[in-house]
GROMACS .gro file of N, CA and C in nm:
model
  462
    1MET      N    1  -1.388  -2.591   7.589
    1MET     CA    2  -1.371  -2.490   7.691
    1MET      C    3  -1.383  -2.352   7.625
    2THR      N    4  -1.461  -2.266   7.687
    2THR     CA    5  -1.478  -2.132   7.634
    2THR      C    6  -1.422  -2.029   7.731
    3MET      N    7  -1.387  -1.915   7.675
    3MET     CA    8  -1.332  -1.807   7.758
    3MET      C    9  -1.443  -1.726   7.824
    4TYR      N   10  -1.567  -1.744   7.778
    4TYR     CA   11  -1.677  -1.660   7.821
    4TYR      C   12  -1.789  -1.745   7.876
    5PRO      N   13  -1.880  -1.686   7.953
    5PRO     CA   14  -1.992  -1.762   8.008
    5PRO      C   15  -2.077  -1.824   7.897
    6ALA      N   16  -2.145  -1.934   7.929
    6ALA     CA   17  -2.227  -2.004   7.831
    6ALA      C   18  -2.355  -1.927   7.799
    7ASP      N   19  -2.399  -1.838   7.886
    7ASP     CA   20  -2.521  -1.760   7.861
    7ASP      C   21  -2.500  -1.674   7.737
    8PRO      N   22  -2.605  -1.666   7.651
    8PRO     CA   23  -2.590  -1.580   7.532
    8PRO      C   24  -2.563  -1.435   7.574
    9ILE      N   25  -2.479  -1.373   7.498
    9ILE     CA   26  -2.446  -1.233   7.525
    9ILE      C   27  -2.563  -1.148   7.478
   10GLN      N   28  -2.610  -1.060   7.563
   10GLN     CA   29  -2.721  -0.973   7.525
   10GLN      C   30  -2.665  -0.851   7.453
   11PRO      N   31  -2.713  -0.825   7.330
   11PRO     CA   32  -2.664  -0.708   7.258
   11PRO      C   33  -2.694  -0.582   7.337
   12ARG      N   34  -2.593  -0.501   7.357
   12ARG     CA   35  -2.611  -0.374   7.426
   12ARG      C   36  -2.498  -0.282   7.385
   13ARG      N   37  -2.518  -0.155   7.405
   13ARG     CA   38  -2.415  -0.056   7.375
   13ARG      C   39  -2.385   0.018   7.504
   14PRO      N   40  -2.292  -0.032   7.581
   14PRO     CA   41  -2.259   0.038   7.704
   14PRO      C   42  -2.193   0.173   7.674
   15ALA      N   43  -2.204   0.262   7.771
   15ALA     CA   44  -2.139   0.392   7.754
   15ALA      C   45  -1.989   0.373   7.739
   16SER      N   46  -1.936   0.272   7.804
   16SER     CA   47  -1.793   0.246   7.795
   16SER      C   48  -1.766   0.099   7.820
   17SER      N   49  -1.680   0.042   7.740
   17SER     CA   50  -1.631  -0.095   7.757
   17SER      C   51  -1.497  -0.098   7.687
   18PRO      N   52  -1.414  -0.196   7.714
   18PRO     CA   53  -1.283  -0.198   7.647
   18PRO      C   54  -1.294  -0.198   7.494
   19VAL      N   55  -1.385  -0.276   7.437
   19VAL     CA   56  -1.398  -0.280   7.290
   19VAL      C   57  -1.456  -0.148   7.240
   20HIS      N   58  -1.560  -0.098   7.307
   20HIS     CA   59  -1.620   0.030   7.268
   20HIS      C   60  -1.516   0.141   7.269
   21ASP      N   61  -1.439   0.147   7.375
   21ASP     CA   62  -1.338   0.253   7.386
   21ASP      C   63  -1.232   0.240   7.277
   22TYR      N   64  -1.187   0.118   7.252
   22TYR     CA   65  -1.085   0.096   7.150
   22TYR      C   66  -1.136   0.134   7.012
   23LEU      N   67  -1.259   0.091   6.979
   23LEU     CA   68  -1.313   0.117   6.846
   23LEU      C   69  -1.354   0.262   6.825
   24ASN      N   70  -1.370   0.337   6.931
   24ASN     CA   71  -1.400   0.480   6.918
   24ASN      C   72  -1.278   0.562   6.881
   25ALA      N   73  -1.160   0.507   6.900
   25ALA     CA   74  -1.037   0.575   6.860
   25ALA      C   75  -1.014   0.546   6.711
   26PRO      N   76  -0.947   0.635   6.640
   26PRO     CA   77  -0.923   0.610   6.497
   26PRO      C   78  -0.827   0.493   6.475
   27HIS      N   79  -0.872   0.396   6.397
   27HIS     CA   80  -0.791   0.279   6.360
   27HIS      C   81  -0.822   0.243   6.215
   28PRO      N   82  -0.725   0.187   6.143
   28PRO     CA   83  -0.753   0.142   6.006
   28PRO      C   84  -0.861   0.033   6.007
   29GLY      N   85  -0.954   0.041   5.914
   29GLY     CA   86  -1.057  -0.061   5.901
   29GLY      C   87  -1.169  -0.051   6.002
   30VAL      N   88  -1.182   0.063   6.071
   30VAL     CA   89  -1.287   0.077   6.171
   30VAL      C   90  -1.371   0.201   6.142
   31PRO      N   91  -1.454   0.194   6.036
   31PRO     CA   92  -1.548   0.303   6.015
   31PRO      C   93  -1.660   0.293   6.119
   32GLU      N   94  -1.744   0.392   6.127
   32GLU     CA   95  -1.854   0.388   6.223
   32GLU      C   96  -1.945   0.269   6.194
   33GLY      N   97  -1.966   0.187   6.293
   33GLY     CA   98  -2.060   0.077   6.281
   33GLY      C   99  -2.002  -0.058   6.244
   34TYR      N  100  -1.878  -0.064   6.196
   34TYR     CA  101  -1.822  -0.191   6.151
   34TYR      C  102  -1.674  -0.201   6.184
   35VAL      N  103  -1.626  -0.325   6.184
   35VAL     CA  104  -1.483  -0.352   6.194
   35VAL      C  105  -1.448  -0.440   6.076
   36VAL      N  106  -1.352  -0.398   5.995
   36VAL     CA  107  -1.312  -0.473   5.877
   36VAL      C  108  -1.167  -0.516   5.896
   37LEU      N  109  -1.143  -0.645   5.889
   37LEU     CA  110  -1.008  -0.698   5.902
   37LEU      C  111  -0.972  -0.770   5.772
   38PRO      N  112  -0.871  -0.724   5.702
   38PRO     CA  113  -0.831  -0.796   5.580
   38PRO      C  114  -0.791  -0.940   5.613
   39ARG      N  115  -0.857  -1.034   5.551
   39ARG     CA  116  -0.835  -1.175   5.581
   39ARG      C  117  -0.689  -1.214   5.562
   40SER      N  118  -0.625  -1.160   5.458
   40SER     CA  119  -0.485  -1.198   5.434
   40SER      C  120  -0.395  -1.155   5.550
   41LEU      N  121  -0.425  -1.041   5.613
   41LEU     CA  122  -0.345  -0.998   5.727
   41LEU      C  123  -0.374  -1.083   5.851
   42VAL      N  124  -0.502  -1.114   5.872
   42VAL     CA  125  -0.540  -1.196   5.987
   42VAL      C  126  -0.476  -1.334   5.976
   43GLU      N  127  -0.476  -1.390   5.855
   43GLU     CA  128  -0.418  -1.523   5.836
   43GLU      C  129  -0.266  -1.523   5.841
   44SER      N  130  -0.205  -1.404   5.838
   44SER     CA  131  -0.059  -1.399   5.847
   44SER      C  132  -0.012  -1.365   5.989
   45MET      N  133  -0.107  -1.351   6.082
   45MET     CA  134  -0.068  -1.323   6.220
   45MET      C  135   0.005  -1.443   6.280
   46PRO      N  136   0.083  -1.422   6.385
   46PRO     CA  137   0.146  -1.536   6.453
   46PRO      C  138   0.040  -1.637   6.499
   47LEU      N  139   0.076  -1.763   6.500
   47LEU     CA  140  -0.018  -1.871   6.532
   47LEU      C  141  -0.092  -1.850   6.664
   48PRO      N  142  -0.027  -1.809   6.774
   48PRO     CA  143  -0.104  -1.788   6.898
   48PRO      C  144  -0.213  -1.683   6.883
   49TRP      N  145  -0.186  -1.577   6.806
   49TRP     CA  146  -0.289  -1.475   6.782
   49TRP      C  147  -0.404  -1.534   6.703
   50GLN      N  148  -0.371  -1.615   6.600
   50GLN     CA  149  -0.477  -1.677   6.519
   50GLN      C  150  -0.563  -1.769   6.604
   51GLN      N  151  -0.500  -1.847   6.694
   51GLN     CA  152  -0.575  -1.938   6.779
   51GLN      C  153  -0.669  -1.860   6.872
   52ALA      N  154  -0.619  -1.752   6.931
   52ALA     CA  155  -0.703  -1.670   7.019
   52ALA      C  156  -0.817  -1.607   6.940
   53MET      N  157  -0.788  -1.554   6.822
   53MET     CA  158  -0.892  -1.491   6.741
   53MET      C  159  -0.995  -1.593   6.696
   54ALA      N  160  -0.952  -1.712   6.656
   54ALA     CA  161  -1.045  -1.816   6.612
   54ALA      C  162  -1.139  -1.854   6.727
   55GLN      N  163  -1.087  -1.861   6.847
   55GLN     CA  164  -1.170  -1.894   6.964
   55GLN      C  165  -1.273  -1.785   6.991
   56ILE      N  166  -1.230  -1.661   6.988
   56ILE     CA  167  -1.321  -1.549   7.012
   56ILE      C  168  -1.427  -1.540   6.902
   57LEU      N  169  -1.386  -1.556   6.776
   57LEU     CA  170  -1.482  -1.550   6.665
   57LEU      C  171  -1.583  -1.665   6.672
   58ALA      N  172  -1.536  -1.784   6.711
   58ALA     CA  173  -1.627  -1.899   6.723
   58ALA      C  174  -1.734  -1.870   6.829
   59GLU      N  175  -1.693  -1.813   6.940
   59GLU     CA  176  -1.789  -1.781   7.045
   59GLU      C  177  -1.881  -1.667   7.002
   60PHE      N  178  -1.828  -1.570   6.929
   60PHE     CA  179  -1.908  -1.460   6.878
   60PHE      C  180  -2.017  -1.515   6.786
   61HIS      N  181  -1.978  -1.601   6.691
   61HIS     CA  182  -2.075  -1.657   6.597
   61HIS      C  183  -2.173  -1.753   6.665
   62GLN      N  184  -2.129  -1.820   6.770
   62GLN     CA  185  -2.220  -1.905   6.845
   62GLN      C  186  -2.326  -1.819   6.914
   63ALA      N  187  -2.284  -1.707   6.970
   63ALA     CA  188  -2.377  -1.620   7.042
   63ALA      C  189  -2.472  -1.546   6.949
   64TYR      N  190  -2.426  -1.508   6.828
   64TYR     CA  191  -2.507  -1.425   6.739
   64TYR      C  192  -2.544  -1.492   6.607
   65GLY      N  193  -2.516  -1.620   6.594
   65GLY     CA  194  -2.546  -1.691   6.470
   65GLY      C  195  -2.694  -1.703   6.440
   66HIS      N  196  -2.779  -1.689   6.540
   66HIS     CA  197  -2.924  -1.701   6.522
   66HIS      C  198  -2.986  -1.577   6.457
   67LEU      N  199  -2.912  -1.467   6.452
   67LEU     CA  200  -2.965  -1.344   6.393
   67LEU      C  201  -2.973  -1.356   6.242
   68ASN      N  202  -3.058  -1.277   6.181
   68ASN     CA  203  -3.074  -1.276   6.036
   68ASN      C  204  -2.964  -1.189   5.974
   69TRP      N  205  -2.849  -1.249   5.949
   69TRP     CA  206  -2.733  -1.176   5.898
   69TRP      C  207  -2.751  -1.144   5.750
   70PRO      N  208  -2.721  -1.022   5.710
   70PRO     CA  209  -2.720  -0.992   5.566
   70PRO      C  210  -2.587  -1.037   5.506
   71GLU      N  211  -2.579  -1.033   5.375
   71GLU     CA  212  -2.451  -1.051   5.307
   71GLU      C  213  -2.383  -0.915   5.309
   72TYR      N  214  -2.256  -0.912   5.344
   72TYR     CA  215  -2.183  -0.786   5.345
   72TYR      C  216  -2.092  -0.778   5.224
   73ARG      N  217  -2.086  -0.661   5.166
   73ARG     CA  218  -1.996  -0.636   5.054
   73ARG      C  219  -1.899  -0.528   5.101
   74VAL      N  220  -1.774  -0.562   5.110
   74VAL     CA  221  -1.673  -0.467   5.153
   74VAL      C  222  -1.600  -0.417   5.030
   75VAL      N  223  -1.598  -0.287   5.013
   75VAL     CA  224  -1.535  -0.226   4.897
   75VAL      C  225  -1.421  -0.137   4.944
   76PRO      N  226  -1.298  -0.166   4.904
   76PRO     CA  227  -1.188  -0.076   4.941
   76PRO      C  228  -1.219   0.064   4.888
   77SER      N  229  -1.204   0.162   4.972
   77SER     CA  230  -1.239   0.300   4.935
   77SER      C  231  -1.138   0.396   4.995
   78ARG      N  232  -1.138   0.516   4.938
   78ARG     CA  233  -1.053   0.622   4.992
   78ARG      C  234  -1.134   0.751   4.990
   79ARG      N  235  -1.097   0.844   5.075
   79ARG     CA  236  -1.163   0.975   5.080
   79ARG      C  237  -1.106   1.063   4.970
   80GLU      N  238  -1.195   1.128   4.896
   80GLU     CA  239  -1.155   1.222   4.792
   80GLU      C  240  -1.249   1.342   4.794
   81ARG      N  241  -1.197   1.456   4.756
   81ARG     CA  242  -1.282   1.574   4.740
   81ARG      C  243  -1.360   1.560   4.610
   82LEU      N  244  -1.484   1.611   4.610
   82LEU     CA  245  -1.567   1.603   4.490
   82LEU      C  246  -1.498   1.660   4.368
   83VAL      N  247  -1.425   1.769   4.385
   83VAL     CA  248  -1.363   1.836   4.270
   83VAL      C  249  -1.251   1.752   4.207
   84ASN      N  250  -1.206   1.647   4.274
   84ASN     CA  251  -1.099   1.562   4.221
   84ASN      C  252  -1.152   1.438   4.150
   85LEU      N  253  -1.285   1.423   4.140
   85LEU     CA  254  -1.343   1.302   4.082
   85LEU      C  255  -1.383   1.325   3.937
   86ASP      N  256  -1.373   1.217   3.857
   86ASP     CA  257  -1.423   1.225   3.719
   86ASP      C  258  -1.573   1.192   3.720
   87GLU      N  259  -1.637   1.200   3.604
   87GLU     CA  260  -1.783   1.180   3.597
   87GLU      C  261  -1.825   1.041   3.643
   88GLU      N  262  -1.746   0.940   3.609
   88GLU     CA  263  -1.779   0.803   3.649
   88GLU      C  264  -1.772   0.788   3.800
   89GLN      N  265  -1.668   0.843   3.862
   89GLN     CA  266  -1.656   0.836   4.007
   89GLN      C  267  -1.767   0.916   4.075
   90LEU      N  268  -1.800   1.032   4.020
   90LEU     CA  269  -1.909   1.112   4.076
   90LEU      C  270  -2.040   1.033   4.073
   91ALA      N  271  -2.067   0.966   3.960
   91ALA     CA  272  -2.189   0.886   3.949
   91ALA      C  273  -2.189   0.773   4.052
   92GLU      N  274  -2.073   0.711   4.072
   92GLU     CA  275  -2.062   0.601   4.168
   92GLU      C  276  -2.103   0.645   4.308
   93VAL      N  277  -2.065   0.767   4.347
   93VAL     CA  278  -2.093   0.814   4.483
   93VAL      C  279  -2.220   0.899   4.491
   94GLY      N  280  -2.293   0.909   4.379
   94GLY     CA  281  -2.424   0.974   4.383
   94GLY      C  282  -2.424   1.123   4.360
   95TYR      N  283  -2.329   1.172   4.284
   95TYR     CA  284  -2.321   1.315   4.253
   95TYR      C  285  -2.310   1.333   4.103
   96LEU      N  286  -2.336   1.455   4.058
   96LEU     CA  287  -2.313   1.488   3.917
   96LEU      C  288  -2.260   1.631   3.910
   97VAL      N  289  -2.199   1.661   3.800
   97VAL     CA  290  -2.145   1.795   3.779
   97VAL      C  291  -2.202   1.847   3.648
   98GLU      N  292  -2.233   1.976   3.647
   98GLU     CA  293  -2.287   2.039   3.527
   98GLU      C  294  -2.231   2.180   3.517
   99ILE      N  295  -2.244   2.238   3.401
   99ILE     CA  296  -2.200   2.376   3.381
   99ILE      C  297  -2.325   2.464   3.384
  100ASP      N  298  -2.324   2.564   3.473
  100ASP     CA  299  -2.441   2.651   3.481
  100ASP      C  300  -2.437   2.759   3.371
  101VAL      N  301  -2.534   2.849   3.369
  101VAL     CA  302  -2.544   2.950   3.264
  101VAL      C  303  -2.428   3.048   3.264
  102ASP      N  304  -2.357   3.058   3.378
  102ASP     CA  305  -2.241   3.147   3.388
  102ASP      C  306  -2.111   3.077   3.349
  103GLY      N  307  -2.121   2.947   3.310
  103GLY     CA  308  -2.002   2.872   3.272
  103GLY      C  309  -1.928   2.813   3.392
  104GLU      N  310  -1.988   2.820   3.509
  104GLU     CA  311  -1.926   2.765   3.631
  104GLU      C  312  -1.968   2.619   3.649
  105LEU      N  313  -1.877   2.538   3.706
  105LEU     CA  314  -1.910   2.400   3.740
  105LEU      C  315  -1.998   2.400   3.865
  106VAL      N  316  -2.106   2.323   3.859
  106VAL     CA  317  -2.198   2.309   3.971
  106VAL      C  318  -2.207   2.160   4.004
  107TYR      N  319  -2.185   2.127   4.131
  107TYR     CA  320  -2.194   1.989   4.178
  107TYR      C  321  -2.328   1.972   4.247
  108ARG      N  322  -2.395   1.858   4.216
  108ARG     CA  323  -2.526   1.831   4.274
  108ARG      C  324  -2.534   1.685   4.320
  109GLU      N  325  -2.618   1.665   4.421
  109GLU     CA  326  -2.655   1.529   4.459
  109GLU      C  327  -2.753   1.478   4.355
  110ARG      N  328  -2.777   1.348   4.353
  110ARG     CA  329  -2.874   1.292   4.257
  110ARG      C  330  -3.011   1.357   4.272
  111SER      N  331  -3.044   1.396   4.396
  111SER     CA  332  -3.174   1.458   4.422
  111SER      C  333  -3.185   1.597   4.359
  112GLY      N  334  -3.072   1.651   4.314
  112GLY     CA  335  -3.071   1.784   4.256
  112GLY      C  336  -3.020   1.892   4.350
  113ARG      N  337  -3.003   1.857   4.477
  113ARG     CA  338  -2.955   1.956   4.574
  113ARG      C  339  -2.813   1.999   4.538
  114ARG      N  340  -2.793   2.129   4.532
  114ARG     CA  341  -2.662   2.185   4.497
  114ARG      C  342  -2.566   2.171   4.615
  115ILE      N  343  -2.441   2.137   4.584
  115ILE     CA  344  -2.335   2.129   4.685
  115ILE      C  345  -2.267   2.265   4.688
  116ASP      N  346  -2.279   2.334   4.800
  116ASP     CA  347  -2.228   2.471   4.810
  116ASP      C  348  -2.075   2.480   4.812
  117ASN      N  349  -2.009   2.382   4.869
  117ASN     CA  350  -1.865   2.391   4.884
  117ASN      C  351  -1.799   2.260   4.837
  118PRO      N  352  -1.798   2.232   4.707
  118PRO     CA  353  -1.745   2.104   4.658
  118PRO      C  354  -1.595   2.087   4.682
  119GLU      N  355  -1.522   2.198   4.695
  119GLU     CA  356  -1.377   2.189   4.721
  119GLU      C  357  -1.348   2.128   4.858
  120GLU      N  358  -1.442   2.141   4.950
  120GLU     CA  359  -1.423   2.089   5.086
  120GLU      C  360  -1.507   1.964   5.114
  121THR      N  361  -1.592   1.924   5.021
  121THR     CA  362  -1.679   1.808   5.041
  121THR      C  363  -1.603   1.681   5.006
  122GLU      N  364  -1.588   1.593   5.104
  122GLU     CA  365  -1.519   1.466   5.082
  122GLU      C  366  -1.620   1.352   5.079
  123VAL      N  367  -1.593   1.254   4.993
  123VAL     CA  368  -1.677   1.135   4.981
  123VAL      C  369  -1.586   1.013   4.972
  124LEU      N  370  -1.644   0.896   4.995
  124LEU     CA  371  -1.570   0.772   4.979
  124LEU      C  372  -1.589   0.721   4.837
  125VAL      N  373  -1.479   0.697   4.768
  125VAL     CA  374  -1.483   0.645   4.632
  125VAL      C  375  -1.402   0.515   4.629
  126SER      N  376  -1.450   0.417   4.553
  126SER     CA  377  -1.381   0.288   4.549
  126SER      C  378  -1.242   0.303   4.489
  127CYS      N  379  -1.153   0.214   4.531
  127CYS     CA  380  -1.016   0.214   4.481
  127CYS      C  381  -0.966   0.070   4.479
  128LEU      N  382  -0.851   0.049   4.419
  128LEU     CA  383  -0.788  -0.083   4.423
  128LEU      C  384  -0.745  -0.111   4.566
  129ASP      N  385  -0.756  -0.236   4.606
  129ASP     CA  386  -0.718  -0.274   4.742
  129ASP      C  387  -0.567  -0.265   4.757
  130PRO      N  388  -0.518  -0.178   4.847
  130PRO     CA  389  -0.374  -0.164   4.864
  130PRO      C  390  -0.310  -0.279   4.942
  131ILE      N  391  -0.392  -0.365   5.004
  131ILE     CA  392  -0.339  -0.478   5.080
  131ILE      C  393  -0.347  -0.601   4.991
  132PRO      N  394  -0.232  -0.659   4.956
  132PRO     CA  395  -0.233  -0.775   4.866
  132PRO      C  396  -0.313  -0.891   4.923
  133GLY      N  397  -0.374  -0.968   4.834
  133GLY     CA  398  -0.452  -1.084   4.876
  133GLY      C  399  -0.370  -1.187   4.948
  134GLN      N  400  -0.252  -1.209   4.903
  134GLN     CA  401  -0.162  -1.301   4.971
  134GLN      C  402  -0.053  -1.217   5.035
  135PHE      N  403  -0.080  -1.165   5.155
  135PHE     CA  404   0.013  -1.075   5.221
  135PHE      C  405   0.145  -1.145   5.244
  136ARG      N  406   0.249  -1.082   5.196
  136ARG     CA  407   0.384  -1.133   5.216
  136ARG      C  408   0.472  -1.018   5.257
  137ASN      N  409   0.555  -1.044   5.352
  137ASN     CA  410   0.652  -0.945   5.395
  137ASN      C  411   0.758  -0.929   5.286
  138ALA      N  412   0.807  -0.809   5.269
  138ALA     CA  413   0.914  -0.787   5.171
  138ALA      C  414   1.037  -0.867   5.210
  139ASN      N  415   1.061  -0.877   5.338
  139ASN     CA  416   1.174  -0.955   5.388
  139ASN      C  417   1.118  -1.053   5.490
  140GLN      N  418   1.111  -1.181   5.456
  140GLN     CA  419   1.047  -1.280   5.541
  140GLN      C  420   1.117  -1.295   5.677
  141ASP      N  421   1.239  -1.243   5.690
  141ASP     CA  422   1.308  -1.251   5.818
  141ASP      C  423   1.268  -1.139   5.913
  142THR      N  424   1.197  -1.040   5.861
  142THR     CA  425   1.155  -0.926   5.942
  142THR      C  426   1.005  -0.930   5.961
  143PRO      N  427   0.957  -0.946   6.085
  143PRO     CA  428   0.811  -0.952   6.104
  143PRO      C  429   0.749  -0.816   6.075
  144PRO      N  430   0.620  -0.815   6.034
  144PRO     CA  431   0.553  -0.687   6.013
  144PRO      C  432   0.556  -0.605   6.141
  145ARG      N  433   0.551  -0.474   6.126
  145ARG     CA  434   0.555  -0.384   6.242
  145ARG      C  435   0.445  -0.423   6.340
  146GLY      N  436   0.479  -0.434   6.466
  146GLY     CA  437   0.381  -0.466   6.568
  146GLY      C  438   0.371  -0.614   6.599
  147PHE      N  439   0.430  -0.700   6.517
  147PHE     CA  440   0.427  -0.843   6.545
  147PHE      C  441   0.552  -0.880   6.624
  148PRO      N  442   0.538  -0.965   6.725
  148PRO     CA  443   0.659  -1.008   6.795
  148PRO      C  444   0.744  -1.096   6.704
  149ALA      N  445   0.873  -1.086   6.718
  149ALA     CA  446   0.964  -1.168   6.637
  149ALA      C  447   0.947  -1.314   6.676
  150GLN      N  448   0.938  -1.401   6.577
  150GLN     CA  449   0.925  -1.543   6.600
  150GLN      C  450   1.063  -1.607   6.585
  151GLN      N  451   1.101  -1.689   6.681
  151GLN     CA  452   1.231  -1.755   6.672
  151GLN      C  453   1.217  -1.876   6.582
  152ALA      N  454   1.303  -1.885   6.483
  152ALA     CA  455   1.302  -1.999   6.390
  152ALA      C  456   1.375  -2.117   6.453
  153TRP      N  457   1.310  -2.233   6.449
  153TRP     CA  458   1.373  -2.356   6.499
  153TRP      C  459   1.428  -2.433   6.383
  154LYS      N  460   1.555  -2.465   6.391
  154LYS     CA  461   1.620  -2.539   6.282
  154LYS      C  462   1.654  -2.679   6.324
   0.00000   0.00000   0.00000
């Protein structure tokens, strides 16, 4: 039994839909174009949520499994100003810094284009993942914020 019609879903971008509207608001893990859910958090959700999500994902993959999917690489990142990065981090994000003839630091893109305002220019730089791989609550008796309390049966 499926929650949705058997007809394949036609890819479209409506001006407004519940998912479109929700994803347009700022949320963790929702950069433009993608939704990233840490697997450890998804697997720690209450069982009814996991069952609903598994059903929706199964139907999603059934509808779009025929597409030529690329491999995705998700890299935990944080926003930083160019002036706060070291040379290795600058290279990672495609910038370099040099000292000009006046002794001033000059920030450039790999193409050589000068960055006029590096103090205000923010980029995404990789960082350690702040969400543990095996998500565990500090106090197992207290559900994570936003989760309904589960009654323990003894």
